[in-house]
GROMACS .gro file of C-alpha atoms in nm:
model
  485
    1MET     CA    1  11.365   9.259   9.225
    2ILE     CA    2  11.107   8.995   9.301
    3SER     CA    3  11.100   8.957   9.677
    4THR     CA    4  10.872   8.762   9.906
    5ARG     CA    5  10.753   8.926  10.225
    6TYR     CA    6  10.475   8.836  10.460
    7ASN     CA    7  10.430   8.887  10.834
    8GLN     CA    8  10.746   9.097  10.821
    9VAL     CA    9  10.945   8.794  10.706
   10SER     CA   10  11.181   8.827  10.408
   11ILE     CA   11  11.191   8.497  10.224
   12HIS     CA   12  11.504   8.341  10.081
   13TYR     CA   13  11.716   8.613   9.928
   14ILE     CA   14  11.940   8.363   9.750
   15THR     CA   15  11.668   8.234   9.521
   16ASN     CA   16  11.531   8.584   9.480
   17SER     CA   17  11.871   8.672   9.337
   18PHE     CA   18  11.813   8.443   9.040
   19GLN     CA   19  11.468   8.585   8.984
   20THR     CA   20  11.631   8.926   9.005
   21MET     CA   21  11.863   8.848   8.717
   22THR     CA   22  11.574   8.730   8.501
   23ILE     CA   23  11.335   9.022   8.540
   24LYS     CA   24  11.463   9.280   8.782
   25HIS     CA   25  11.552   9.547   8.531
   26THR     CA   26  11.199   9.610   8.417
   27LYS     CA   27  11.025   9.842   8.659
   28ALA     CA   28  10.677   9.772   8.531
   29LEU     CA   29  10.750   9.399   8.528
   30THR     CA   30  10.862   9.414   8.887
   31THR     CA   31  10.552   9.607   8.991
   32THR     CA   32  10.320   9.363   8.818
   33LEU     CA   33  10.482   9.052   8.960
   34LEU     CA   34  10.501   9.195   9.310
   35LEU     CA   35  10.125   9.226   9.303
   36VAL     CA   36  10.083   8.856   9.238
   37LEU     CA   37  10.410   8.678   9.323
   38THR     CA   38  10.524   8.607   9.672
   39SER     CA   39  10.900   8.330   9.524
   40MET     CA   40  10.983   8.168   9.709
   41ALA     CA   41  10.850   7.866   9.655
   42GLY     CA   42  10.637   7.637   9.638
   43HIS     CA   43  10.410   7.433   9.810
   44ALA     CA   44  10.081   7.358   9.654
   45GLN     CA   45   9.879   7.677   9.673
   46TYR     CA   46   9.703   7.601   9.998
   47VAL     CA   47   9.805   7.504  10.350
   48GLN     CA   48   9.802   7.127  10.398
   49ASN     CA   49   9.659   7.164  10.748
   50ASN     CA   50   9.333   7.280  10.586
   51TYR     CA   51   9.285   6.947  10.412
   52PHE     CA   52   9.122   6.777  10.711
   53LEU     CA   53   8.973   7.091  10.866
   54GLU     CA   54   8.595   7.047  10.836
   55THR     CA   55   8.511   7.412  10.895
   56ALA     CA   56   8.760   7.558  10.644
   57LEU     CA   57   8.514   7.689  10.385
   58LEU     CA   58   8.762   7.688  10.097
   59ARG     CA   59   8.931   7.354  10.164
   60HIS     CA   60   8.771   7.241   9.837
   61GLN     CA   61   9.069   7.413   9.674
   62SER     CA   62   9.270   7.107   9.777
   63ASN     CA   63   9.001   6.853   9.686
   64PRO     CA   64   8.684   6.958   9.500
   65ALA     CA   65   8.487   6.673   9.660
   66PHE     CA   66   8.510   6.863   9.991
   67LEU     CA   67   8.271   7.120   9.844
   68LEU     CA   68   7.974   6.895   9.921
   69ASP     CA   69   7.706   7.058  10.139
   70ASP     CA   70   7.915   7.373  10.193
   71LYS     CA   71   7.673   7.661  10.137
   72TYR     CA   72   7.871   7.977  10.199
   73MET     CA   73   7.983   8.315  10.072
   74ALA     CA   74   8.345   8.422  10.115
   75ILE     CA   75   8.420   8.781  10.206
   76PRO     CA   76   8.554   8.935   9.881
   77PHE     CA   77   8.938   8.944   9.882
   78LEU     CA   78   8.942   8.787  10.233
   79GLY     CA   79   8.796   8.443  10.165
   80ASN     CA   80   9.139   8.292  10.118
   81ILE     CA   81   9.470   8.477  10.137
   82HIS     CA   82   9.756   8.233  10.097
   83VAL     CA   83  10.128   8.302  10.069
   84GLY     CA   84  10.392   8.035  10.078
   85ALA     CA   85  10.760   7.963  10.033
   86SER     CA   86  10.948   7.637  10.023
   87GLY     CA   87  11.285   7.496   9.937
   88ASN     CA   88  11.515   7.202   9.990
   89TYR     CA   89  11.760   7.412  10.195
   90GLY     CA   90  11.723   7.614  10.510
   91ALA     CA   91  11.849   7.971  10.536
   92SER     CA   92  12.108   7.853  10.790
   93THR     CA   93  12.295   7.697  10.498
   94PHE     CA   94  12.364   8.045  10.362
   95ILE     CA   95  12.343   8.274  10.667
   96TYR     CA   96  12.576   8.235  10.967
   97SER     CA   97  12.619   8.377  11.313
   98ILE     CA   98  12.944   8.576  11.308
   99ASP     CA   99  13.141   8.704  11.607
  100PRO     CA  100  13.028   9.071  11.625
  101ALA     CA  101  13.379   9.168  11.733
  102LYS     CA  102  13.502   9.049  11.392
  103ASN     CA  103  13.201   9.179  11.205
  104ASN     CA  104  13.178   9.540  11.320
  105GLY     CA  105  12.897   9.464  11.564
  106TYR     CA  106  12.684   9.266  11.319
  107LYS     CA  107  12.573   8.921  11.429
  108TRP     CA  108  12.485   8.770  11.092
  109GLY     CA  109  12.684   8.724  10.772
  110THR     CA  110  12.654   8.526  10.451
  111PHE     CA  111  12.838   8.208  10.358
  112MET     CA  112  13.091   8.426  10.175
  113HIS     CA  113  13.215   8.586  10.498
  114PRO     CA  114  13.584   8.497  10.560
  115ASP     CA  115  13.500   8.365  10.909
  116VAL     CA  116  13.285   8.095  10.747
  117SER     CA  117  13.528   7.824  10.641
  118ASN     CA  118  13.492   7.633  10.317
  119GLU     CA  119  13.454   7.309  10.509
  120MET     CA  120  13.175   7.451  10.726
  121PHE     CA  121  12.980   7.578  10.428
  122TYR     CA  122  13.034   7.275  10.203
  123ASN     CA  123  12.922   7.038  10.481
  124LYS     CA  124  12.591   7.223  10.504
  125LEU     CA  125  12.555   7.268  10.130
  126GLY     CA  126  12.602   6.903  10.045
  127THR     CA  127  12.574   6.803   9.679
  128SER     CA  128  12.208   6.870   9.590
  129ASP     CA  129  12.105   7.155   9.366
  130VAL     CA  130  11.926   7.442   9.536
  131ARG     CA  131  11.555   7.453   9.457
  132THR     CA  132  11.299   7.701   9.575
  133PHE     CA  133  10.930   7.771   9.521
  134THR     CA  134  10.687   8.051   9.600
  135ASN     CA  135  10.318   8.089   9.550
  136LEU     CA  136  10.023   8.313   9.617
  137ASN     CA  137   9.651   8.245   9.601
  138LEU     CA  138   9.415   8.538   9.656
  139ASN     CA  139   9.045   8.458   9.651
  140VAL     CA  140   8.849   8.744   9.496
  141LEU     CA  141   8.505   8.581   9.496
  142SER     CA  142   8.373   8.244   9.613
  143ILE     CA  143   8.012   8.130   9.653
  144GLY     CA  144   7.891   7.778   9.729
  145PHE     CA  145   7.523   7.686   9.685
  146ASN     CA  146   7.309   7.375   9.662
  147ALA     CA  147   7.154   7.278   9.327
  148PHE     CA  148   7.150   6.990   9.076
  149HIS     CA  149   7.149   6.731   9.356
  150GLY     CA  150   7.482   6.854   9.490
  151THR     CA  151   7.681   7.163   9.580
  152ASN     CA  152   7.797   7.412   9.321
  153LEU     CA  153   8.071   7.672   9.313
  154ILE     CA  154   8.141   8.003   9.145
  155GLU     CA  155   8.492   8.128   9.220
  156VAL     CA  156   8.749   8.382   9.106
  157ASN     CA  157   9.112   8.364   9.223
  158VAL     CA  158   9.432   8.553   9.146
  159ARG     CA  159   9.719   8.307   9.157
  160SER     CA  160  10.090   8.297   9.099
  161ASN     CA  161  10.369   8.044   9.126
  162ALA     CA  162  10.742   8.063   9.082
  163ALA     CA  163  11.017   7.804   9.089
  164VAL     CA  164  11.395   7.834   9.076
  165SER     CA  165  11.663   7.569   9.035
  166LEU     CA  166  12.028   7.663   9.093
  167PRO     CA  167  12.321   7.421   9.054
  168ASN     CA  168  12.516   7.329   9.364
  169GLU     CA  169  12.835   7.423   9.180
  170LEU     CA  170  12.726   7.787   9.159
  171PHE     CA  171  12.753   7.834   9.537
  172ARG     CA  172  13.087   7.655   9.557
  173PHE     CA  173  13.212   7.892   9.288
  174ALA     CA  174  13.083   8.193   9.484
  175LYS     CA  175  13.255   8.076   9.801
  176ASP     CA  176  13.594   7.986   9.652
  177PRO     CA  177  13.626   8.042   9.275
  178SER     CA  178  13.999   7.965   9.282
  179ALA     CA  179  13.932   7.603   9.379
  180LYS     CA  180  13.893   7.508   9.012
  181THR     CA  181  13.977   7.653   8.672
  182GLU     CA  182  13.653   7.540   8.506
  183TYR     CA  183  13.291   7.543   8.620
  184ASP     CA  184  12.966   7.431   8.460
  185PHE     CA  185  12.635   7.592   8.560
  186SER     CA  186  12.418   7.423   8.299
  187GLY     CA  187  12.071   7.327   8.416
  188MET     CA  188  11.983   7.650   8.593
  189GLY     CA  189  11.623   7.747   8.547
  190ALA     CA  190  11.359   7.991   8.668
  191ARG     CA  191  10.990   8.022   8.593
  192ALA     CA  192  10.729   8.266   8.721
  193GLN     CA  193  10.367   8.279   8.618
  194ALA     CA  194  10.070   8.489   8.731
  195TYR     CA  195   9.711   8.450   8.620
  196THR     CA  196   9.346   8.491   8.714
  197GLU     CA  197   9.120   8.186   8.720
  198VAL     CA  198   8.741   8.178   8.693
  199ALA     CA  199   8.611   7.843   8.818
  200LEU     CA  200   8.282   7.656   8.812
  201GLY     CA  201   8.260   7.353   9.039
  202HIS     CA  202   8.023   7.077   9.143
  203ALA     CA  203   8.036   6.807   9.411
  204HIS     CA  204   7.795   6.516   9.414
  205ARG     CA  205   7.729   6.223   9.648
  206ILE     CA  206   7.715   5.904   9.439
  207ASN     CA  207   7.609   5.688   9.737
  208LYS     CA  208   7.652   5.691  10.112
  209ASN     CA  209   8.022   5.605  10.075
  210LEU     CA  210   8.144   5.781   9.759
  211THR     CA  211   8.151   6.154   9.683
  212ILE     CA  212   8.304   6.309   9.371
  213GLY     CA  213   8.385   6.667   9.278
  214ALA     CA  214   8.517   6.859   8.981
  215LYS     CA  215   8.605   7.213   8.875
  216VAL     CA  216   8.652   7.364   8.532
  217LYS     CA  217   8.866   7.678   8.520
  218VAL     CA  218   8.920   7.942   8.256
  219LEU     CA  219   9.262   8.105   8.298
  220PHE     CA  220   9.361   8.459   8.202
  221GLY     CA  221   9.738   8.513   8.186
  222GLY     CA  222   9.878   8.825   8.352
  223ALA     CA  223  10.255   8.771   8.360
  224TYR     CA  224  10.502   8.503   8.256
  225ALA     CA  225  10.881   8.471   8.269
  226ASN     CA  226  11.098   8.170   8.197
  227VAL     CA  227  11.475   8.123   8.174
  228ASP     CA  228  11.631   7.793   8.073
  229VAL     CA  229  12.011   7.770   8.093
  230GLU     CA  230  12.092   7.491   7.849
  231LYS     CA  231  12.467   7.555   7.866
  232LEU     CA  232  12.683   7.782   8.085
  233HIS     CA  233  13.052   7.696   8.103
  234LEU     CA  234  13.318   7.913   8.273
  235THR     CA  235  13.693   7.887   8.212
  236MET     CA  236  13.950   8.085   8.408
  237MET     CA  237  14.165   8.336   8.219
  238GLU     CA  238  14.416   8.578   8.375
  239ASP     CA  239  14.176   8.788   8.583
  240GLU     CA  240  13.835   8.705   8.434
  241TRP     CA  241  13.624   8.405   8.346
  242ALA     CA  242  13.557   8.320   7.982
  243VAL     CA  243  13.192   8.222   7.942
  244GLN     CA  244  13.032   7.999   7.683
  245GLY     CA  245  12.657   7.982   7.707
  246ARG     CA  246  12.329   7.889   7.549
  247ILE     CA  247  12.033   8.041   7.730
  248VAL     CA  248  11.675   8.061   7.605
  249GLY     CA  249  11.376   8.230   7.758
  250SER     CA  250  11.040   8.399   7.716
  251ALA     CA  251  10.850   8.672   7.897
  252ALA     CA  252  10.519   8.855   7.887
  253ILE     CA  253  10.366   9.130   8.101
  254LEU     CA  254  10.007   9.232   8.023
  255LYS     CA  255  10.010   9.402   7.679
  256SER     CA  256  10.362   9.540   7.665
  257HIS     CA  257  10.700   9.512   7.497
  258ILE     CA  258  11.006   9.414   7.702
  259GLU     CA  259  11.323   9.593   7.596
  260LEU     CA  260  11.674   9.445   7.611
  261ASP     CA  261  11.987   9.654   7.654
  262SER     CA  262  12.300   9.633   7.440
  263ASP     CA  263  12.434   9.350   7.657
  264GLY     CA  264  12.127   9.136   7.598
  265GLN     CA  265  11.986   9.184   7.948
  266PHE     CA  266  11.633   9.290   8.046
  267LYS     CA  267  11.618   9.667   8.061
  268ASP     CA  268  11.267   9.810   8.062
  269VAL     CA  269  10.902   9.755   7.971
  270GLU     CA  270  10.767   9.975   7.694
  271ASP     CA  271  10.409  10.078   7.621
  272VAL     CA  272  10.244   9.901   7.915
  273LYS     CA  273   9.869   9.856   7.857
  274PRO     CA  274   9.599   9.659   8.039
  275GLY     CA  275   9.535   9.320   7.890
  276VAL     CA  276   9.609   8.951   7.915
  277THR     CA  277   9.910   8.755   7.796
  278GLY     CA  278   9.687   8.471   7.680
  279LEU     CA  279   9.416   8.222   7.774
  280GLY     CA  280   9.414   7.874   7.921
  281LEU     CA  281   9.204   7.595   8.069
  282ALA     CA  282   9.246   7.376   8.376
  283MET     CA  283   9.053   7.117   8.574
  284ASP     CA  284   9.041   6.979   8.929
  285LEU     CA  285   8.911   6.628   9.002
  286GLY     CA  286   8.859   6.477   9.346
  287ALA     CA  287   8.684   6.204   9.540
  288THR     CA  288   8.627   6.082   9.896
  289TYR     CA  289   8.536   5.728   9.995
  290GLN     CA  290   8.422   5.606  10.336
  291ILE     CA  291   8.543   5.249  10.382
  292PRO     CA  292   8.245   5.015  10.438
  293GLY     CA  293   8.261   4.819  10.761
  294VAL     CA  294   8.524   5.050  10.919
  295LYS     CA  295   8.345   5.333  11.093
  296GLY     CA  296   8.518   5.670  11.063
  297LEU     CA  297   8.778   5.568  10.801
  298THR     CA  298   8.779   5.788  10.489
  299LEU     CA  299   9.008   5.780  10.185
  300SER     CA  300   9.045   6.079   9.953
  301MET     CA  301   9.233   6.174   9.639
  302ALA     CA  302   9.253   6.478   9.414
  303LEU     CA  303   9.435   6.599   9.103
  304ASN     CA  304   9.437   6.980   9.091
  305ASP     CA  305   9.540   7.227   8.821
  306MET     CA  306   9.558   6.992   8.527
  307GLY     CA  307   9.592   7.248   8.253
  308PHE     CA  308   9.790   7.507   8.061
  309ILE     CA  309   9.801   7.870   7.953
  310SER     CA  310   9.883   7.979   7.599
  311HIS     CA  311  10.075   8.304   7.650
  312SER     CA  312  10.022   8.420   7.292
  313LYS     CA  313  10.172   8.766   7.365
  314ALA     CA  314  10.496   8.629   7.510
  315GLN     CA  315  10.825   8.740   7.356
  316ASN     CA  316  11.076   8.462   7.297
  317TYR     CA  317  11.451   8.500   7.339
  318LYS     CA  318  11.743   8.302   7.204
  319PRO     CA  319  12.115   8.303   7.284
  320ILE     CA  320  12.287   8.625   7.184
  321LYS     CA  321  12.491   8.583   6.866
  322ASP     CA  322  12.813   8.651   7.052
  323THR     CA  323  12.795   8.341   7.270
  324ASP     CA  324  13.136   8.397   7.428
  325TRP     CA  325  13.176   8.670   7.688
  326THR     CA  326  13.353   8.732   8.018
  327PHE     CA  327  13.251   8.731   8.385
  328SER     CA  328  13.444   8.911   8.658
  329GLY     CA  329  13.307   8.693   8.939
  330PHE     CA  330  13.116   8.770   9.257
  331ASN     CA  331  13.201   9.059   9.484
  332ASN     CA  332  13.275   8.978   9.846
  333ALA     CA  333  12.911   8.961   9.955
  334TYR     CA  334  12.922   8.967  10.333
  335VAL     CA  335  12.872   9.229  10.603
  336THR     CA  336  13.179   9.442  10.550
  337SER     CA  337  13.415   9.558  10.823
  338ASP     CA  338  13.368   9.922  10.721
  339LYS     CA  339  13.063  10.028  10.919
  340GLN     CA  340  12.984  10.320  10.692
  341ASN     CA  341  12.949  10.087  10.397
  342SER     CA  342  12.791   9.794  10.582
  343GLN     CA  343  12.492   9.624  10.429
  344ASP     CA  344  12.209   9.412  10.558
  345VAL     CA  345  12.233   9.041  10.488
  346GLY     CA  346  11.955   9.075  10.233
  347ASP     CA  347  12.148   9.344  10.048
  348GLU     CA  348  12.439   9.104  10.014
  349PHE     CA  349  12.228   8.855   9.823
  350GLU     CA  350  12.091   9.135   9.610
  351GLN     CA  351  12.451   9.217   9.519
  352MET     CA  352  12.503   8.851   9.433
  353GLY     CA  353  12.207   8.875   9.198
  354GLU     CA  354  12.350   9.190   9.042
  355ASP     CA  355  12.673   9.004   8.970
  356LEU     CA  356  12.499   8.691   8.849
  357LYS     CA  357  12.276   8.871   8.600
  358SER     CA  358  12.579   8.953   8.384
  359LEU     CA  359  12.593   8.580   8.298
  360ILE     CA  360  12.253   8.598   8.127
  361ARG     CA  361  12.239   8.740   7.772
  362PHE     CA  362  11.961   8.720   7.513
  363GLU     CA  363  11.846   8.851   7.183
  364GLU     CA  364  11.482   8.873   7.081
  365THR     CA  365  11.338   8.636   6.820
  366PRO     CA  366  11.059   8.732   6.578
  367GLU     CA  367  10.839   8.446   6.702
  368LYS     CA  368  10.566   8.519   6.956
  369GLY     CA  369  10.384   8.296   7.201
  370VAL     CA  370  10.455   8.005   7.431
  371ASN     CA  371  10.238   7.729   7.578
  372SER     CA  372  10.304   7.675   7.948
  373SER     CA  373  10.161   7.409   8.176
  374ILE     CA  374  10.067   7.514   8.526
  375PRO     CA  375  10.210   7.312   8.816
  376MET     CA  376   9.978   7.019   8.891
  377THR     CA  377   9.923   6.892   9.245
  378MET     CA  378   9.819   6.543   9.356
  379ASN     CA  379   9.678   6.479   9.704
  380ILE     CA  380   9.620   6.137   9.858
  381GLY     CA  381   9.473   6.136  10.208
  382VAL     CA  382   9.335   5.903  10.473
  383GLU     CA  383   9.151   6.013  10.788
  384TYR     CA  384   9.030   5.809  11.085
  385ASP     CA  385   8.788   5.929  11.354
  386MET     CA  386   8.897   5.819  11.699
  387PRO     CA  387   8.657   5.552  11.837
  388PHE     CA  388   8.708   5.674  12.194
  389TYR     CA  389   8.632   6.041  12.105
  390ASP     CA  390   8.435   6.107  11.787
  391LYS     CA  391   8.528   6.478  11.789
  392MET     CA  392   8.892   6.392  11.720
  393SER     CA  393   9.059   6.240  11.414
  394VAL     CA  394   9.405   6.167  11.278
  395GLY     CA  395   9.496   6.211  10.914
  396LEU     CA  396   9.779   6.128  10.676
  397LEU     CA  397   9.822   6.334  10.359
  398HIS     CA  398  10.075   6.290  10.079
  399THR     CA  399  10.117   6.577   9.833
  400GLU     CA  400  10.310   6.579   9.504
  401ARG     CA  401  10.370   6.890   9.295
  402MET     CA  402  10.443   6.808   8.930
  403ASN     CA  403  10.491   6.972   8.589
  404ASP     CA  404  10.744   7.221   8.726
  405ILE     CA  405  11.116   7.280   8.691
  406ALA     CA  406  11.162   7.178   9.053
  407PRO     CA  407  10.916   6.904   9.166
  408TRP     CA  408  10.813   6.904   9.531
  409ASN     CA  409  10.653   6.654   9.770
  410SER     CA  410  10.544   6.631  10.132
  411THR     CA  411  10.386   6.378  10.368
  412MET     CA  412  10.194   6.519  10.664
  413LEU     CA  413  10.058   6.353  10.978
  414THR     CA  414   9.795   6.558  11.157
  415ALA     CA  415   9.566   6.540  11.460
  416ARG     CA  416   9.240   6.736  11.445
  417VAL     CA  417   8.991   6.812  11.720
  418ARG     CA  418   8.651   6.984  11.713
  419PRO     CA  419   8.528   6.990  12.075
  420ALA     CA  420   8.246   7.231  11.985
  421LYS     CA  421   8.066   7.322  11.664
  422VAL     CA  422   8.213   7.672  11.674
  423PHE     CA  423   8.579   7.574  11.724
  424GLU     CA  424   8.822   7.344  11.545
  425ALA     CA  425   9.200   7.306  11.562
  426SER     CA  426   9.474   7.083  11.423
  427LEU     CA  427   9.844   7.016  11.482
  428SER     CA  428  10.069   6.851  11.225
  429THR     CA  429  10.418   6.740  11.139
  430SER     CA  430  10.546   6.678  10.787
  431VAL     CA  431  10.853   6.564  10.597
  432GLY     CA  432  10.947   6.575  10.232
  433THR     CA  433  11.147   6.790   9.989
  434SER     CA  434  11.158   7.059  10.255
  435HIS     CA  435  11.294   7.008  10.604
  436ALA     CA  436  11.078   6.848  10.875
  437GLN     CA  437  10.804   7.091  10.973
  438LEU     CA  438  10.558   7.155  11.254
  439GLY     CA  439  10.234   7.336  11.176
  440GLY     CA  440   9.880   7.393  11.293
  441ALA     CA  441   9.545   7.554  11.228
  442VAL     CA  442   9.256   7.710  11.419
  443SER     CA  443   8.905   7.783  11.297
  444LEU     CA  444   8.607   7.969  11.441
  445HIS     CA  445   8.282   7.869  11.273
  446CYS     CA  446   7.978   8.053  11.404
  447THR     CA  447   7.637   8.135  11.262
  448GLY     CA  448   7.699   8.395  10.995
  449PHE     CA  449   8.076   8.411  11.043
  450SER     CA  450   8.378   8.189  10.978
  451LEU     CA  451   8.746   8.265  11.045
  452MET     CA  452   9.039   8.034  10.974
  453LEU     CA  453   9.415   8.077  11.023
  454SER     CA  454   9.669   7.806  10.948
  455THR     CA  455  10.030   7.730  10.863
  456ASP     CA  456  10.230   7.418  10.779
  457ASN     CA  457  10.545   7.540  10.952
  458PHE     CA  458  10.583   7.775  11.246
  459ILE     CA  459  10.865   8.028  11.211
  460THR     CA  460  11.080   8.048  11.523
  461LYS     CA  461  11.429   8.193  11.488
  462VAL     CA  462  11.482   8.493  11.259
  463SER     CA  463  11.771   8.730  11.195
  464LYS     CA  464  11.770   9.105  11.259
  465GLN     CA  465  11.635   9.146  10.905
  466TYR     CA  466  11.351   8.897  10.982
  467ILE     CA  467  11.504   8.624  10.767
  468PRO     CA  468  11.408   8.275  10.897
  469ILE     CA  469  11.735   8.112  11.002
  470ASN     CA  470  11.670   7.741  11.046
  471ASN     CA  471  11.400   7.658  10.794
  472ILE     CA  472  11.294   7.878  10.508
  473SER     CA  473  10.984   7.673  10.421
  474THR     CA  474  10.658   7.812  10.550
  475ASN     CA  475  10.315   7.927  10.443
  476VAL     CA  476  10.019   8.112  10.591
  477THR     CA  477   9.650   8.107  10.501
  478LEU     CA  478   9.381   8.341  10.632
  479GLY     CA  479   9.017   8.293  10.536
  480VAL     CA  480   8.701   8.484  10.630
  481GLY     CA  481   8.356   8.381  10.513
  482ILE     CA  482   7.985   8.358  10.590
  483PRO     CA  483   7.832   8.011  10.625
  484LEU     CA  484   7.483   7.997  10.473
  485LYS     CA  485   7.346   7.692  10.648
   0.00000   0.00000   0.00000
């Protein structure tokens, strides 16, 4: 199963369940994706708090114009470690505090627990589809140096992104399938992609007000999985659900062949060999502009990851010839009253994924290859230095994530202070597709050493299994480097 864990936090088991049904049953596939995927979710692949942080050496990953005058060398594999998860629902929608006396001593249960009423769950669920994102960005190598009348960059990153979209109706069906005799789950989708990028960048000051920057990236595909549920209709029979479906997909893992079982579900990976799934190209463009006549006011904009990967080794799948089959429904996925057989909350969602995977059936097509865009991110920012204290500024940043099955956006307001050259900190609040968030960043920037730690959302309340209860959206970035100026 694809699972997202960082700082001992297990991220969003519900969305992991759908990723489970797409690629869980291939051990090698799981191993590969775990190395580069973190699910859920997806912010842009950096922490927004870094955008205005002057001493964050790799903030050019959010706007290549920020590269200007940054001579540095990142510590290999430590220059930027970013993991993130985001979604339009909090975990509290699906995980509830249950009276331990009625739950065999366990405090938490899923929305399927009998003590959670339909009305309580439906009020929290609302009517929106459930969307989740995950991402990882691991900097392997990054060097910034001055030449050609500007600052140049050589960089290697391992990156991944995943997005899941689940229909609202699916969770209503799981809670009370007897409420209706027909359900439609069309529109479900999941996509996961992992690749290595080799980037060359340059930032250049046009005049005292305008700076531009650009990166060109060569992409090497490592893993790809996509499931598109074009049709999935359930009709109640005597004790089972009749299913009519049309589901297409594609997958690739290094140089390997992915085997399906007799039911048309992913089974195993055969003949795994080192290699790439395909090649691609991408570009980042950015600019900053200091407003003439208004001291300390700077506008900025960037378009990142405009590109694609041609996964030429990908296997394509079409609906199985027998498009009608049956589904027995979900098991009662909640902490059971029998202590000997009790499960953790996370295990309950894994069981939900095990049940759900039986709805997905494929057969392999003879055609190979698929072209896949990578999620593009747009940043628009404005920053103003405080006239009463020039070591402090306020900034407003709007971020849009596009070209994905589940688009995402956020608007962040931040306050940044740098009382000394060696120390910088920021505090922010943001709203958007995810719930309202509170984040911050700190940076130490000394001669020969730079350390940065930041997040866009502090995690507060967690369950016994370290599942964030109130808000599942969070990210963390750690960066260590050596300034060369």
